[in-house]
Amino acid sequence: VALIPAGAHAEDFPVKNKTITIVVPYAAGGPTDRVARDLAEALRKPLGDVSVVVDNTAGAGSTIGTARVARATPDGYTLLLNHISMATMPTMYRKLPFSVSSDFEFLGMVNDVPMTLIGRPTLPPNNYKELSTWIAQNKGNITLGHAGLGSASHLCGLLYQSAIKVEMTSVPYKGTAPAMTDLIGGQIDLLCDQTTNTTGQIEAKKVKAYAVTTLQRLRTPALKDLPTLDESGLKNFQVTIWHGLYAPKGTPAAVQKKLNDALKQALKDPEFVKKQEGLGAVVVTDGRIDPAGHKKFVLAEIDKWGAIIKAAGSYAD
Ligand code: MLT
């Protein structure tokens, strides 16, 4: 009788000596990576003290890393942490090597993260009103960084250009960690990025902060005085970046359940919640924490952002 290798049974998942890899489809050190590393830490105990690591597979928005997980062995040991890109890619890319709706198991959502519009430290304007004047005076000569077509930073930049009807030169990076390095170095003028990556830089006054992309101002001390883009005249401008955990289609139901149970415990981990809230993120507590609620939400977001992106049209470079 051929011995079935330990761990081949879903009930054994996860076995002690196997590592669970959370693939992050953006460069290390960015906002997606930040959420993944905090989550990996919080998942270890609920999964029985197994090793949970983060591996970055960046490039082409998040399509390369997402494709890697779509074709990984569906055994629960290779997972994807991605965000609103799962809703923008189907519209942004004519041909994707995977289908968001049918090539993944939706394991549950993690958090919602606001975004901030920030500038290089040498940018002349010191507040949003002055930024608007500066943009009007420098039309055609402004650079905006982002993490590739369909990324959160690209989506925010696209919507911002469309809302103020000013086209900027977009500079793509493998994530907003390298984009932030160039912004701080003065190589690019503007960046719209998640508070999980910008709060520290704003506190350290490494960048200029102009506005937030939520309808309500934020409570985080370093961000609470930033106006919303909505109150600054861009009526209803709202971009919040939700993060979710995914496994390849065909991952056994028993494995999915163990991962979702562990996720629910991780989201209640006071350490995890404190880290996330300190960076302006809000941990999910509604029905999106369940696989069905997660999938339903993402499918609706694909339609919602598809329509918004198409309406923004010519700014989608
Ligand atoms: C983005 O979508 O802008 C990404 O979150 C950037 C990143 O995580 O590096």
mmCIF file of C-alpha atoms and ligand atoms in Angstrom:
data_model
loop_
_atom_site.group_PDB
_atom_site.id
_atom_site.type_symbol
_atom_site.label_atom_id
_atom_site.label_comp_id
_atom_site.label_asym_id
_atom_site.label_seq_id
_atom_site.Cartn_x
_atom_site.Cartn_y
_atom_site.Cartn_z
ATOM 1 C CA VAL A 1 0.000 0.000 0.000
ATOM 2 C CA ALA A 2 1.562 3.345 -1.033
ATOM 3 C CA LEU A 3 1.955 5.470 2.089
ATOM 4 C CA ILE A 4 0.153 8.765 1.547
ATOM 5 C CA PRO A 5 2.658 11.510 2.584
ATOM 6 C CA ALA A 6 1.705 13.228 5.843
ATOM 7 C CA GLY A 7 -0.248 16.405 5.221
ATOM 8 C CA ALA A 8 -1.826 15.047 2.068
ATOM 9 C CA HIS A 9 -5.037 14.735 4.035
ATOM 10 C CA ALA A 10 -6.899 18.012 4.419
ATOM 11 C CA GLU A 11 -7.681 17.102 8.044
ATOM 12 C CA ASP A 12 -3.923 17.082 8.808
ATOM 13 C CA PHE A 13 -3.553 20.677 7.542
ATOM 14 C CA PRO A 14 -1.289 22.358 8.393
ATOM 15 C CA VAL A 15 1.465 19.840 9.161
ATOM 16 C CA LYS A 16 4.228 21.027 11.471
ATOM 17 C CA ASN A 17 7.222 20.881 9.171
ATOM 18 C CA LYS A 18 5.601 22.582 6.163
ATOM 19 C CA THR A 19 5.718 26.349 5.615
ATOM 20 C CA ILE A 20 2.681 28.385 4.606
ATOM 21 C CA THR A 21 3.688 31.093 2.106
ATOM 22 C CA ILE A 22 1.673 34.275 1.710
ATOM 23 C CA VAL A 23 2.520 35.683 -1.720
ATOM 24 C CA VAL A 24 2.534 39.500 -1.895
ATOM 25 C CA PRO A 25 2.269 40.691 -5.525
ATOM 26 C CA TYR A 26 4.119 43.956 -4.793
ATOM 27 C CA ALA A 27 7.663 44.874 -3.729
ATOM 28 C CA ALA A 28 8.782 44.288 -0.141
ATOM 29 C CA GLY A 29 8.402 47.213 2.223
ATOM 30 C CA GLY A 30 5.193 48.588 0.708
ATOM 31 C CA PRO A 31 1.651 48.753 2.131
ATOM 32 C CA THR A 32 0.558 45.320 0.875
ATOM 33 C CA ASP A 33 3.724 43.776 2.276
ATOM 34 C CA ARG A 34 3.104 45.551 5.610
ATOM 35 C CA VAL A 35 -0.373 44.053 5.968
ATOM 36 C CA ALA A 36 0.886 40.597 4.923
ATOM 37 C CA ARG A 37 3.754 40.558 7.426
ATOM 38 C CA ASP A 38 1.546 41.684 10.308
ATOM 39 C CA LEU A 39 -1.053 39.085 9.275
ATOM 40 C CA ALA A 40 1.543 36.277 8.939
ATOM 41 C CA GLU A 41 2.643 37.038 12.503
ATOM 42 C CA ALA A 42 -0.941 36.918 13.775
ATOM 43 C CA LEU A 43 -1.755 33.654 11.905
ATOM 44 C CA ARG A 44 1.106 31.582 13.374
ATOM 45 C CA LYS A 45 -0.481 30.724 16.717
ATOM 46 C CA PRO A 46 -4.030 30.082 15.403
ATOM 47 C CA LEU A 47 -2.476 27.676 12.835
ATOM 48 C CA GLY A 48 -0.686 25.735 15.548
ATOM 49 C CA ASP A 49 2.676 27.498 15.533
ATOM 50 C CA VAL A 50 3.543 26.506 11.978
ATOM 51 C CA SER A 51 5.856 28.702 9.945
ATOM 52 C CA VAL A 52 4.016 31.385 7.930
ATOM 53 C CA VAL A 53 6.235 33.465 5.636
ATOM 54 C CA VAL A 54 5.750 36.286 3.132
ATOM 55 C CA ASP A 55 7.201 36.040 -0.372
ATOM 56 C CA ASN A 56 7.138 38.998 -2.786
ATOM 57 C CA THR A 57 6.433 38.309 -6.475
ATOM 58 C CA ALA A 58 6.067 41.831 -7.907
ATOM 59 C CA GLY A 59 5.539 43.313 -11.342
ATOM 60 C CA ALA A 60 2.889 44.221 -13.930
ATOM 61 C CA GLY A 61 0.544 45.749 -11.361
ATOM 62 C CA SER A 62 -0.125 42.677 -9.208
ATOM 63 C CA THR A 63 -0.772 40.306 -12.107
ATOM 64 C CA ILE A 64 2.503 38.316 -11.876
ATOM 65 C CA GLY A 65 2.164 37.437 -8.192
ATOM 66 C CA THR A 66 -1.566 36.810 -8.519
ATOM 67 C CA ALA A 67 -0.965 34.456 -11.472
ATOM 68 C CA ARG A 68 1.636 32.562 -9.433
ATOM 69 C CA VAL A 69 -0.965 31.720 -6.788
ATOM 70 C CA ALA A 70 -3.684 30.937 -9.339
ATOM 71 C CA ARG A 71 -1.528 28.081 -10.655
ATOM 72 C CA ALA A 72 -0.029 26.954 -7.299
ATOM 73 C CA THR A 73 -0.854 23.542 -5.817
ATOM 74 C CA PRO A 74 -4.262 23.932 -4.118
ATOM 75 C CA ASP A 75 -3.107 22.466 -0.775
ATOM 76 C CA GLY A 76 -3.370 25.553 1.460
ATOM 77 C CA TYR A 77 0.388 26.138 1.655
ATOM 78 C CA THR A 78 0.491 28.911 -0.986
ATOM 79 C CA LEU A 79 -1.839 31.850 -0.372
ATOM 80 C CA LEU A 80 -2.267 35.319 -1.898
ATOM 81 C CA LEU A 81 -2.744 38.573 -0.032
ATOM 82 C CA ASN A 82 -4.051 41.161 -2.487
ATOM 83 C CA HIS A 83 -6.341 44.160 -2.405
ATOM 84 C CA ILE A 84 -8.499 46.322 -4.671
ATOM 85 C CA SER A 85 -6.347 45.226 -7.625
ATOM 86 C CA MET A 86 -8.501 42.059 -7.655
ATOM 87 C CA ALA A 87 -11.371 44.362 -8.703
ATOM 88 C CA THR A 88 -9.455 46.623 -11.123
ATOM 89 C CA MET A 89 -7.404 44.025 -13.056
ATOM 90 C CA PRO A 90 -10.404 42.514 -14.896
ATOM 91 C CA THR A 91 -11.063 45.964 -16.431
ATOM 92 C CA MET A 92 -7.496 47.248 -16.685
ATOM 93 C CA TYR A 93 -5.990 44.215 -18.461
ATOM 94 C CA ARG A 94 -7.375 43.019 -21.786
ATOM 95 C CA LYS A 95 -5.841 39.557 -21.250
ATOM 96 C CA LEU A 96 -5.189 38.132 -17.749
ATOM 97 C CA PRO A 97 -3.526 34.722 -17.144
ATOM 98 C CA PHE A 98 -6.241 34.001 -14.572
ATOM 99 C CA SER A 99 -9.869 34.755 -13.779
ATOM 100 C CA VAL A 100 -10.399 36.557 -10.452
ATOM 101 C CA SER A 101 -13.893 35.103 -10.074
ATOM 102 C CA SER A 102 -13.103 31.472 -10.949
ATOM 103 C CA ASP A 103 -9.437 30.706 -10.258
ATOM 104 C CA PHE A 104 -9.416 31.456 -6.526
ATOM 105 C CA GLU A 105 -10.975 30.403 -3.248
ATOM 106 C CA PHE A 106 -11.925 33.509 -1.235
ATOM 107 C CA LEU A 107 -10.687 32.919 2.320
ATOM 108 C CA GLY A 108 -11.963 36.111 3.936
ATOM 109 C CA MET A 109 -11.082 39.795 4.098
ATOM 110 C CA VAL A 110 -8.592 41.534 6.371
ATOM 111 C CA ASN A 111 -8.883 45.310 6.500
ATOM 112 C CA ASP A 112 -9.818 48.598 4.814
ATOM 113 C CA VAL A 113 -7.015 51.141 4.313
ATOM 114 C CA PRO A 114 -7.431 54.846 3.491
ATOM 115 C CA MET A 115 -5.120 56.638 1.056
ATOM 116 C CA THR A 116 -3.229 59.915 1.267
ATOM 117 C CA LEU A 117 -2.152 62.331 -1.486
ATOM 118 C CA ILE A 118 1.481 63.216 -0.751
ATOM 119 C CA GLY A 119 4.275 65.165 -2.449
ATOM 120 C CA ARG A 120 8.046 65.285 -2.545
ATOM 121 C CA PRO A 121 9.532 67.266 0.391
ATOM 122 C CA THR A 122 10.731 69.983 -2.015
ATOM 123 C CA LEU A 123 7.307 70.510 -3.637
ATOM 124 C CA PRO A 124 6.462 74.237 -3.107
ATOM 125 C CA PRO A 125 2.781 73.899 -1.959
ATOM 126 C CA ASN A 126 2.220 73.399 1.777
ATOM 127 C CA ASN A 127 -1.484 72.548 1.773
ATOM 128 C CA TYR A 128 -4.155 71.229 -0.568
ATOM 129 C CA LYS A 129 -5.326 74.689 -1.668
ATOM 130 C CA GLU A 130 -1.764 75.685 -2.631
ATOM 131 C CA LEU A 131 -1.312 72.288 -4.334
ATOM 132 C CA SER A 132 -4.320 72.966 -6.570
ATOM 133 C CA THR A 133 -2.811 76.299 -7.635
ATOM 134 C CA TRP A 134 0.607 74.716 -8.170
ATOM 135 C CA ILE A 135 -0.913 71.933 -10.331
ATOM 136 C CA ALA A 136 -2.753 74.510 -12.459
ATOM 137 C CA GLN A 137 0.516 76.430 -12.974
ATOM 138 C CA ASN A 138 2.573 73.300 -13.793
ATOM 139 C CA LYS A 139 0.146 71.403 -16.043
ATOM 140 C CA GLY A 140 1.940 69.069 -18.421
ATOM 141 C CA ASN A 141 5.039 69.004 -16.239
ATOM 142 C CA ILE A 142 3.961 66.915 -13.226
ATOM 143 C CA THR A 143 5.051 63.339 -12.443
ATOM 144 C CA LEU A 144 2.946 60.894 -10.413
ATOM 145 C CA GLY A 145 4.289 57.566 -9.119
ATOM 146 C CA HIS A 146 2.302 54.325 -8.817
ATOM 147 C CA ALA A 147 2.688 50.554 -8.489
ATOM 148 C CA GLY A 148 1.599 49.545 -11.970
ATOM 149 C CA LEU A 149 -1.634 49.317 -13.963
ATOM 150 C CA GLY A 150 -4.522 48.399 -11.678
ATOM 151 C CA SER A 151 -2.655 48.995 -8.424
ATOM 152 C CA ALA A 152 -4.306 51.024 -5.658
ATOM 153 C CA SER A 153 -1.903 53.901 -6.207
ATOM 154 C CA HIS A 154 -2.543 53.804 -9.959
ATOM 155 C CA LEU A 155 -6.326 53.744 -9.433
ATOM 156 C CA CYS A 156 -6.185 56.699 -7.023
ATOM 157 C CA GLY A 157 -3.916 58.638 -9.409
ATOM 158 C CA LEU A 158 -6.216 57.883 -12.337
ATOM 159 C CA LEU A 159 -9.309 59.061 -10.451
ATOM 160 C CA TYR A 160 -7.518 62.164 -9.164
ATOM 161 C CA GLN A 161 -6.355 63.224 -12.656
ATOM 162 C CA SER A 162 -9.833 62.598 -14.009
ATOM 163 C CA ALA A 163 -11.476 64.590 -11.164
ATOM 164 C CA ILE A 164 -9.228 67.659 -11.625
ATOM 165 C CA LYS A 165 -8.993 67.165 -15.432
ATOM 166 C CA VAL A 166 -5.209 67.395 -15.422
ATOM 167 C CA GLU A 167 -3.103 64.693 -17.048
ATOM 168 C CA MET A 168 0.180 63.834 -15.297
ATOM 169 C CA THR A 169 3.178 61.778 -16.393
ATOM 170 C CA SER A 170 2.805 58.488 -14.589
ATOM 171 C CA VAL A 171 5.912 56.688 -13.322
ATOM 172 C CA PRO A 172 5.335 52.974 -12.609
ATOM 173 C CA TYR A 173 7.217 51.001 -9.935
ATOM 174 C CA LYS A 174 7.073 47.408 -8.650
ATOM 175 C CA GLY A 175 5.368 48.733 -5.537
ATOM 176 C CA THR A 176 4.956 51.967 -3.607
ATOM 177 C CA ALA A 177 8.001 51.219 -1.472
ATOM 178 C CA PRO A 178 10.333 52.084 -4.400
ATOM 179 C CA ALA A 179 7.929 54.864 -5.430
ATOM 180 C CA MET A 180 8.170 56.342 -1.916
ATOM 181 C CA THR A 181 11.985 56.215 -2.061
ATOM 182 C CA ASP A 182 11.926 58.250 -5.273
ATOM 183 C CA LEU A 183 9.337 60.674 -3.866
ATOM 184 C CA ILE A 184 11.456 61.315 -0.767
ATOM 185 C CA GLY A 185 14.468 61.693 -3.087
ATOM 186 C CA GLY A 186 12.571 64.303 -5.111
ATOM 187 C CA GLN A 187 12.599 62.252 -8.343
ATOM 188 C CA ILE A 188 8.809 62.351 -8.687
ATOM 189 C CA ASP A 189 6.305 65.030 -7.614
ATOM 190 C CA LEU A 190 3.213 63.223 -6.295
ATOM 191 C CA LEU A 191 2.037 59.842 -5.025
ATOM 192 C CA CYS A 192 -1.324 58.601 -3.808
ATOM 193 C CA ASP A 193 -0.562 55.798 -1.348
ATOM 194 C CA GLN A 194 -2.075 53.898 1.553
ATOM 195 C CA THR A 195 -1.726 55.146 5.121
ATOM 196 C CA THR A 196 -0.015 51.834 6.037
ATOM 197 C CA ASN A 197 2.945 53.139 3.985
ATOM 198 C CA THR A 198 2.640 56.920 4.369
ATOM 199 C CA THR A 199 1.804 57.507 8.071
ATOM 200 C CA GLY A 200 5.398 57.044 9.219
ATOM 201 C CA GLN A 201 6.837 59.219 6.440
ATOM 202 C CA ILE A 202 4.304 61.977 7.136
ATOM 203 C CA GLU A 203 5.086 61.847 10.880
ATOM 204 C CA ALA A 204 8.820 62.049 10.070
ATOM 205 C CA LYS A 205 8.104 64.982 7.701
ATOM 206 C CA LYS A 206 9.908 63.081 4.909
ATOM 207 C CA VAL A 207 7.097 64.003 2.489
ATOM 208 C CA LYS A 208 4.452 66.725 2.193
ATOM 209 C CA ALA A 209 0.914 65.544 2.979
ATOM 210 C CA TYR A 210 -2.051 67.193 1.249
ATOM 211 C CA ALA A 211 -5.277 65.218 1.632
ATOM 212 C CA VAL A 212 -6.952 61.890 2.423
ATOM 213 C CA THR A 213 -9.213 59.878 0.098
ATOM 214 C CA THR A 214 -11.920 58.992 2.658
ATOM 215 C CA LEU A 215 -15.175 60.945 3.095
ATOM 216 C CA GLN A 216 -14.420 61.484 6.810
ATOM 217 C CA ARG A 217 -11.149 62.909 8.113
ATOM 218 C CA LEU A 218 -8.935 60.292 9.789
ATOM 219 C CA ARG A 219 -8.362 59.953 13.545
ATOM 220 C CA THR A 220 -4.667 58.955 13.355
ATOM 221 C CA PRO A 221 -2.815 61.852 15.071
ATOM 222 C CA ALA A 222 -0.420 62.451 12.156
ATOM 223 C CA LEU A 223 -3.304 62.457 9.636
ATOM 224 C CA LYS A 224 -6.196 64.067 11.518
ATOM 225 C CA ASP A 225 -5.556 67.608 10.186
ATOM 226 C CA LEU A 226 -5.462 66.513 6.538
ATOM 227 C CA PRO A 227 -8.580 67.601 4.615
ATOM 228 C CA THR A 228 -10.541 65.038 2.633
ATOM 229 C CA LEU A 229 -10.550 65.472 -1.147
ATOM 230 C CA ASP A 230 -14.349 65.569 -0.869
ATOM 231 C CA GLU A 231 -14.293 68.659 1.398
ATOM 232 C CA SER A 232 -11.574 70.153 -0.817
ATOM 233 C CA GLY A 233 -13.989 70.340 -3.705
ATOM 234 C CA LEU A 234 -13.744 66.873 -5.325
ATOM 235 C CA LYS A 235 -17.282 65.889 -4.358
ATOM 236 C CA ASN A 236 -17.600 62.239 -3.299
ATOM 237 C CA PHE A 237 -13.975 61.406 -4.087
ATOM 238 C CA GLN A 238 -13.522 58.159 -2.135
ATOM 239 C CA VAL A 239 -10.958 55.372 -2.513
ATOM 240 C CA THR A 240 -10.475 52.875 0.320
ATOM 241 C CA ILE A 241 -8.219 49.855 -0.207
ATOM 242 C CA TRP A 242 -9.584 46.558 1.078
ATOM 243 C CA HIS A 243 -7.310 43.516 1.488
ATOM 244 C CA GLY A 244 -8.295 39.851 1.239
ATOM 245 C CA LEU A 245 -6.721 36.414 1.505
ATOM 246 C CA TYR A 246 -7.012 33.931 -1.391
ATOM 247 C CA ALA A 247 -6.058 30.323 -2.170
ATOM 248 C CA PRO A 248 -5.915 28.542 -5.531
ATOM 249 C CA LYS A 249 -9.231 27.122 -6.762
ATOM 250 C CA GLY A 250 -9.690 23.523 -5.604
ATOM 251 C CA THR A 251 -8.126 23.989 -2.174
ATOM 252 C CA PRO A 252 -9.995 21.399 -0.026
ATOM 253 C CA ALA A 253 -12.949 22.811 1.930
ATOM 254 C CA ALA A 254 -11.514 21.507 5.225
ATOM 255 C CA VAL A 255 -8.315 23.461 4.540
ATOM 256 C CA GLN A 256 -10.253 26.599 3.615
ATOM 257 C CA LYS A 257 -12.211 26.326 6.873
ATOM 258 C CA LYS A 258 -9.045 26.013 8.963
ATOM 259 C CA LEU A 259 -7.568 29.048 7.207
ATOM 260 C CA ASN A 260 -10.719 31.108 7.664
ATOM 261 C CA ASP A 261 -10.950 30.127 11.353
ATOM 262 C CA ALA A 262 -7.306 31.142 11.828
ATOM 263 C CA LEU A 263 -7.942 34.423 9.986
ATOM 264 C CA LYS A 264 -10.876 35.234 12.290
ATOM 265 C CA GLN A 265 -8.657 34.648 15.329
ATOM 266 C CA ALA A 266 -5.828 36.716 13.829
ATOM 267 C CA LEU A 267 -8.179 39.671 13.246
ATOM 268 C CA LYS A 268 -9.045 39.567 16.964
ATOM 269 C CA ASP A 269 -5.365 39.523 17.995
ATOM 270 C CA PRO A 270 -4.902 42.771 19.984
ATOM 271 C CA GLU A 271 -1.325 43.128 18.685
ATOM 272 C CA PHE A 272 -2.494 42.886 15.069
ATOM 273 C CA VAL A 273 -5.397 45.312 15.598
ATOM 274 C CA LYS A 274 -3.129 47.825 17.382
ATOM 275 C CA LYS A 275 -0.528 47.733 14.571
ATOM 276 C CA GLN A 276 -3.157 48.140 11.868
ATOM 277 C CA GLU A 277 -5.068 50.947 13.625
ATOM 278 C CA GLY A 278 -1.801 52.766 14.353
ATOM 279 C CA LEU A 279 -1.336 52.961 10.573
ATOM 280 C CA GLY A 280 -4.870 54.199 9.835
ATOM 281 C CA ALA A 281 -6.201 50.786 8.743
ATOM 282 C CA VAL A 282 -9.554 49.394 9.952
ATOM 283 C CA VAL A 283 -9.729 45.624 10.573
ATOM 284 C CA VAL A 284 -12.755 43.946 8.945
ATOM 285 C CA THR A 285 -15.511 42.943 11.377
ATOM 286 C CA ASP A 286 -18.480 42.585 8.992
ATOM 287 C CA GLY A 287 -19.679 39.690 6.770
ATOM 288 C CA ARG A 288 -16.690 40.132 4.448
ATOM 289 C CA ILE A 289 -14.679 38.066 6.947
ATOM 290 C CA ASP A 290 -16.545 34.978 5.657
ATOM 291 C CA PRO A 291 -15.655 33.408 2.278
ATOM 292 C CA ALA A 292 -19.170 33.948 0.878
ATOM 293 C CA GLY A 293 -19.225 37.593 1.991
ATOM 294 C CA HIS A 294 -15.686 38.095 0.675
ATOM 295 C CA LYS A 295 -16.507 36.696 -2.786
ATOM 296 C CA LYS A 296 -19.833 38.571 -3.036
ATOM 297 C CA PHE A 297 -18.091 41.855 -2.143
ATOM 298 C CA VAL A 298 -15.245 41.412 -4.658
ATOM 299 C CA LEU A 299 -17.600 40.474 -7.520
ATOM 300 C CA ALA A 300 -19.619 43.657 -6.805
ATOM 301 C CA GLU A 301 -16.395 45.715 -6.644
ATOM 302 C CA ILE A 302 -15.299 44.381 -10.060
ATOM 303 C CA ASP A 303 -18.487 45.851 -11.553
ATOM 304 C CA LYS A 304 -18.293 49.088 -9.519
ATOM 305 C CA TRP A 305 -14.656 49.938 -10.330
ATOM 306 C CA GLY A 306 -14.999 48.685 -13.902
ATOM 307 C CA ALA A 307 -17.634 51.347 -14.553
ATOM 308 C CA ILE A 308 -15.633 54.068 -12.739
ATOM 309 C CA ILE A 309 -12.401 53.220 -14.597
ATOM 310 C CA LYS A 310 -14.198 53.212 -17.965
ATOM 311 C CA ALA A 311 -15.723 56.626 -17.115
ATOM 312 C CA ALA A 312 -12.232 57.964 -16.257
ATOM 313 C CA GLY A 313 -11.207 56.605 -19.665
ATOM 314 C CA SER A 314 -8.453 58.630 -21.305
ATOM 315 C CA TYR A 315 -6.505 59.003 -18.057
ATOM 316 C CA ALA A 316 -5.995 55.225 -17.822
ATOM 317 C CA ASP A 317 -2.532 55.016 -19.366
HETATM 318 C C1 MLT B 1 -0.583 49.557 -4.657
HETATM 319 O O1 MLT B 1 -1.553 48.963 -5.089
HETATM 320 O O2 MLT B 1 -0.302 50.748 -4.805
HETATM 321 C C2 MLT B 1 0.247 48.681 -3.818
HETATM 322 O O3 MLT B 1 -0.428 48.528 -2.617
HETATM 323 C C3 MLT B 1 1.585 49.194 -3.586
HETATM 324 C C4 MLT B 1 2.360 48.273 -2.708
HETATM 325 O O4 MLT B 1 1.781 47.516 -1.904
HETATM 326 O O5 MLT B 1 3.572 48.349 -2.838
#
